[in-house]
GROMACS .gro file of N, CA and C in nm:
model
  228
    1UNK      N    1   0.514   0.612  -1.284
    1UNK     CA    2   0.556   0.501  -1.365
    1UNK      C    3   0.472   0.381  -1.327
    2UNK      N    4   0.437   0.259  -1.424
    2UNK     CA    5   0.328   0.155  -1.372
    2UNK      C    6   0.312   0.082  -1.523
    3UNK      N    7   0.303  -0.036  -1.493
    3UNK     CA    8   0.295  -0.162  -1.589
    3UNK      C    9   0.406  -0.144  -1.666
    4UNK      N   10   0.410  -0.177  -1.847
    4UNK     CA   11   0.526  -0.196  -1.858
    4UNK      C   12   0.537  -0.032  -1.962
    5UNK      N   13   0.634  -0.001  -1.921
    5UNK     CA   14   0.720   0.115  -1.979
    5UNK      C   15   0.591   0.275  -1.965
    6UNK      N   16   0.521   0.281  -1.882
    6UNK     CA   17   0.403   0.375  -1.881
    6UNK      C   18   0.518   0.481  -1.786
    7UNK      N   19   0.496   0.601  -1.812
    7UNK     CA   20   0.548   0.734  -1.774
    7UNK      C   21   0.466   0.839  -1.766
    8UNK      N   22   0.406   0.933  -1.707
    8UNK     CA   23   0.326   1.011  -1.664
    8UNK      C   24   0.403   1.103  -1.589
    9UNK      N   25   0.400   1.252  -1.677
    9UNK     CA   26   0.540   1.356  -1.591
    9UNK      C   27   0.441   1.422  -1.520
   10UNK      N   28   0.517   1.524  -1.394
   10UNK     CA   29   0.447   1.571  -1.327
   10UNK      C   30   0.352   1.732  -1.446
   11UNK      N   31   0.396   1.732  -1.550
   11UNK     CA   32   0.293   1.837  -1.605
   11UNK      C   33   0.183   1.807  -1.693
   12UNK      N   34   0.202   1.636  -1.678
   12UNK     CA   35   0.032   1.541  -1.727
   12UNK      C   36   0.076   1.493  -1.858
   13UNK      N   37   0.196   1.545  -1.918
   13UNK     CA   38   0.225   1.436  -2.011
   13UNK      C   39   0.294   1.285  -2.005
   14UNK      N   40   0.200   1.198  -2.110
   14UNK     CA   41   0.239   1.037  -2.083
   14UNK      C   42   0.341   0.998  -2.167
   15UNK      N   43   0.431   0.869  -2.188
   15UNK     CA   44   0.534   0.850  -2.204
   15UNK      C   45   0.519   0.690  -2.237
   16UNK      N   46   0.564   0.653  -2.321
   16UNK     CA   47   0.621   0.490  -2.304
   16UNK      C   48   0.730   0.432  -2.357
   17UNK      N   49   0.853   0.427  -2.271
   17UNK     CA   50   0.921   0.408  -2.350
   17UNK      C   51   1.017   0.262  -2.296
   18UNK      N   52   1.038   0.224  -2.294
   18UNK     CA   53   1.066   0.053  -2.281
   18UNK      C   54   1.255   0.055  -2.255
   19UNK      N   55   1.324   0.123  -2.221
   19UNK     CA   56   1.475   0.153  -2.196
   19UNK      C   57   1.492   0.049  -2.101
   20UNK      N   58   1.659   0.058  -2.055
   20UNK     CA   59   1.682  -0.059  -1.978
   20UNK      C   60   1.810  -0.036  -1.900
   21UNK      N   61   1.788   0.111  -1.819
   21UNK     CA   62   1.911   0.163  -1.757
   21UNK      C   63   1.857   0.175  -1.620
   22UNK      N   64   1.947   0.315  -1.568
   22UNK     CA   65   1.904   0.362  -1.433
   22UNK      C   66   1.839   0.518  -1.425
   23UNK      N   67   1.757   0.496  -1.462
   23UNK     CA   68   1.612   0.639  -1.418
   23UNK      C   69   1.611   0.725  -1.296
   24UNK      N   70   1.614   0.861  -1.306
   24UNK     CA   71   1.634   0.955  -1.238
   24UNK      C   72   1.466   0.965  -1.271
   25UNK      N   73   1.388   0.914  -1.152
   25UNK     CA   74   1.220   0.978  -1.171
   25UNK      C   75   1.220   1.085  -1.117
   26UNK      N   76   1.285   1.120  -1.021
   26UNK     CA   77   1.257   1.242  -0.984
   26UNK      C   78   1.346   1.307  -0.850
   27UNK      N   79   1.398   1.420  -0.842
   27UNK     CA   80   1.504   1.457  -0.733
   27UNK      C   81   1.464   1.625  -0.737
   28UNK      N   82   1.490   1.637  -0.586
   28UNK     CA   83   1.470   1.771  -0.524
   28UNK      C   84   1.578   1.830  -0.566
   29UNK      N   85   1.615   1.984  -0.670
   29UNK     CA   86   1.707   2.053  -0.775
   29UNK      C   87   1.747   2.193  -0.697
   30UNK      N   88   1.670   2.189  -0.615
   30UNK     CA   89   1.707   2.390  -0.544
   30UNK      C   90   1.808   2.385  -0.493
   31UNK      N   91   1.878   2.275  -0.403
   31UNK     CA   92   2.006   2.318  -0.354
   31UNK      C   93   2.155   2.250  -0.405
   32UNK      N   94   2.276   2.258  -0.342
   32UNK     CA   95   2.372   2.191  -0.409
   32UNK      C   96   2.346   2.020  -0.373
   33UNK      N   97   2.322   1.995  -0.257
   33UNK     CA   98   2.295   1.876  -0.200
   33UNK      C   99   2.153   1.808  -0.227
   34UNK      N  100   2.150   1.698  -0.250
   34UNK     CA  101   2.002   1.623  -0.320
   34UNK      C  102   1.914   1.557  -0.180
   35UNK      N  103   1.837   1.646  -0.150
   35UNK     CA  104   1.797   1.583  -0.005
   35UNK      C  105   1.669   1.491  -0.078
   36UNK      N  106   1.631   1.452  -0.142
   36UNK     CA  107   1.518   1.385  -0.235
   36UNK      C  108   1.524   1.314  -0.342
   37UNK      N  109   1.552   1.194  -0.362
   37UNK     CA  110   1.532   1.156  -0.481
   37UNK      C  111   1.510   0.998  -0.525
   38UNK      N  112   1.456   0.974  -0.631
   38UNK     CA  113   1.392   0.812  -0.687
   38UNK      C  114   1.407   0.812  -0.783
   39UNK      N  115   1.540   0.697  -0.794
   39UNK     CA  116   1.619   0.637  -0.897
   39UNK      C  117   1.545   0.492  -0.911
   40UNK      N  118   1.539   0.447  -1.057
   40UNK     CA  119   1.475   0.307  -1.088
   40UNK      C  120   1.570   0.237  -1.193
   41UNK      N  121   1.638   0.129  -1.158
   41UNK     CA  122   1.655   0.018  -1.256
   41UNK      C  123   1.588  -0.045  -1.310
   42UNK      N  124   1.576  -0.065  -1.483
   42UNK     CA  125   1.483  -0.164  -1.521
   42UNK      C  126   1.602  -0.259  -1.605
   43UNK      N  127   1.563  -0.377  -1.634
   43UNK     CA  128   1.680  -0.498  -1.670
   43UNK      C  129   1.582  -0.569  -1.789
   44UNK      N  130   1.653  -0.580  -1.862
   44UNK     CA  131   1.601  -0.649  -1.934
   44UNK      C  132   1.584  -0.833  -1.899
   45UNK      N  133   1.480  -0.866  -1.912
   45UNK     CA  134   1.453  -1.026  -1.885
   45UNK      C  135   1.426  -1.131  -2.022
   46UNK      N  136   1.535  -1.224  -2.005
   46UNK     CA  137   1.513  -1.313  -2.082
   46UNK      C  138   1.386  -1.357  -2.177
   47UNK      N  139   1.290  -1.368  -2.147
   47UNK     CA  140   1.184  -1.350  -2.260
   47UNK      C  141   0.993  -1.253  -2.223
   48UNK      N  142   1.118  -1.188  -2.134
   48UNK     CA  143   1.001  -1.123  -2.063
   48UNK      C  144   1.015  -0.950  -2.133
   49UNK      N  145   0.944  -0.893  -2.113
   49UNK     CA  146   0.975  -0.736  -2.103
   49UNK      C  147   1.041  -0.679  -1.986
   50UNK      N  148   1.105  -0.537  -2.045
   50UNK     CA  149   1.198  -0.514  -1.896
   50UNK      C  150   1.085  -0.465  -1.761
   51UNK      N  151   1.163  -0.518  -1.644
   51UNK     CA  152   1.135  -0.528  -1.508
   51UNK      C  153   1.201  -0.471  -1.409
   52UNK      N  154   1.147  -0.381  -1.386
   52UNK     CA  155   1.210  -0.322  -1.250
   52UNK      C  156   1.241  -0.386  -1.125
   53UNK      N  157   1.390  -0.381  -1.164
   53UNK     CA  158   1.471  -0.484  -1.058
   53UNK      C  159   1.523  -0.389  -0.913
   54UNK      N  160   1.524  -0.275  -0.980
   54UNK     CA  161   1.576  -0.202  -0.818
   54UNK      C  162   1.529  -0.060  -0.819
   55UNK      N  163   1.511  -0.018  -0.686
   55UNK     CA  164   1.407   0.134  -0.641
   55UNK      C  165   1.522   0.156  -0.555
   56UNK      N  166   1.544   0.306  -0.563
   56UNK     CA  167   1.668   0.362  -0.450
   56UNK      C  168   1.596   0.507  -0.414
   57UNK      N  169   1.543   0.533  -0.309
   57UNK     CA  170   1.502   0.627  -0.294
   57UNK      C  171   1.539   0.718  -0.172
   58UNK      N  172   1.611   0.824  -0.166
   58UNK     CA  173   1.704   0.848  -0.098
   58UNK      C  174   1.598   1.007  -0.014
   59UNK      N  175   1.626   1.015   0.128
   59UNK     CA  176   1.563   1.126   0.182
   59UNK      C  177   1.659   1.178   0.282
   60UNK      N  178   1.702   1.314   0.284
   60UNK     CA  179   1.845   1.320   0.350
   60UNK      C  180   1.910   1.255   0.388
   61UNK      N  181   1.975   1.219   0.480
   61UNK     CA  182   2.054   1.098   0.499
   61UNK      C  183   2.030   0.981   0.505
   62UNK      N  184   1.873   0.949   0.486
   62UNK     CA  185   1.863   0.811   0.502
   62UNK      C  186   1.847   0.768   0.311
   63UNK      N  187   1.859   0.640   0.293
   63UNK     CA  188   1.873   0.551   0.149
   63UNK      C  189   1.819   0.407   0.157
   64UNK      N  190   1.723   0.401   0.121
   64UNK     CA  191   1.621   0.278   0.097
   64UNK      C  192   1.671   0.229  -0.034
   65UNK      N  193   1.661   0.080  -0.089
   65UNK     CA  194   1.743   0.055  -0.157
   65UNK      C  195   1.628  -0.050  -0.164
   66UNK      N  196   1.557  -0.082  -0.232
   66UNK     CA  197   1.438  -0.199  -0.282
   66UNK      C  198   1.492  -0.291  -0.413
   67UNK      N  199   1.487  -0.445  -0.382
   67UNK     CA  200   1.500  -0.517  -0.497
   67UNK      C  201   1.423  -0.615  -0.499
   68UNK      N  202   1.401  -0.693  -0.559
   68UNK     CA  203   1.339  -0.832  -0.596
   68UNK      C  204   1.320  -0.871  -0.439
   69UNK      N  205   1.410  -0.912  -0.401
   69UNK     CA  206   1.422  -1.019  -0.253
   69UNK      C  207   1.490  -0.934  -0.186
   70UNK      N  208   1.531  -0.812  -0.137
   70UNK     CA  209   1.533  -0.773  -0.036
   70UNK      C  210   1.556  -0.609  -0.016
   71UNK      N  211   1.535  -0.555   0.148
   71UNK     CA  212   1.518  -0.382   0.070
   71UNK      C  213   1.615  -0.366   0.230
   72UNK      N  214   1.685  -0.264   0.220
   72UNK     CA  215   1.821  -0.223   0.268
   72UNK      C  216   1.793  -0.061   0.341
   73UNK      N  217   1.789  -0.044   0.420
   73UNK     CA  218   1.812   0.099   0.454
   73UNK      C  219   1.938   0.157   0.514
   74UNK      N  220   2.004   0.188   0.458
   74UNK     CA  221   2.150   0.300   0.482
   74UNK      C  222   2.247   0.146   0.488
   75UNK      N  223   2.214   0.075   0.382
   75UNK     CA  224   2.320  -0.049   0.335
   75UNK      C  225   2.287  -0.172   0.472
   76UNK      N  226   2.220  -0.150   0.532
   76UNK     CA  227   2.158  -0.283   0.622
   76UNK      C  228   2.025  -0.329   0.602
   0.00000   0.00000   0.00000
């Protein structure tokens, strides 16, 4: 994902699509438990195009949590 609304899947097809939720880019599927995965918020901005306001990217037990002004690991 990169600039505004650009998508590129892992089998080389591109994408643009300009939404304004919470994005599942990508998560490890083989077992019951998600030891892998990168979730993206994009928000829509007042006269801007939408902006990715938050990255959560989770690796077994640990959870990184990226925003604007500040990034959190396992909620600290």
């Amino acid at each position: 994902m990169w600039g505004n609304f650009h998508f590129k899947t892992f089998d080389g097809d591109f994408y643009q699509f300009p939404g304004t939720c919470e994005y599942n880019l990508v998560s490890e599927c083989q077992s019951l438990t998600r030891q892998f995965s990168v979730y993206v918020n994009r928000t829509e901005q007042r006269t801007e195009n939408p902006k990715v306001t938050r990255v959560l990217v989770t690796i077994n037990d640990i959870t990184v949590e990226i925003t604007t002004n500040q990034v959190k690991v396992n909620g600290e």
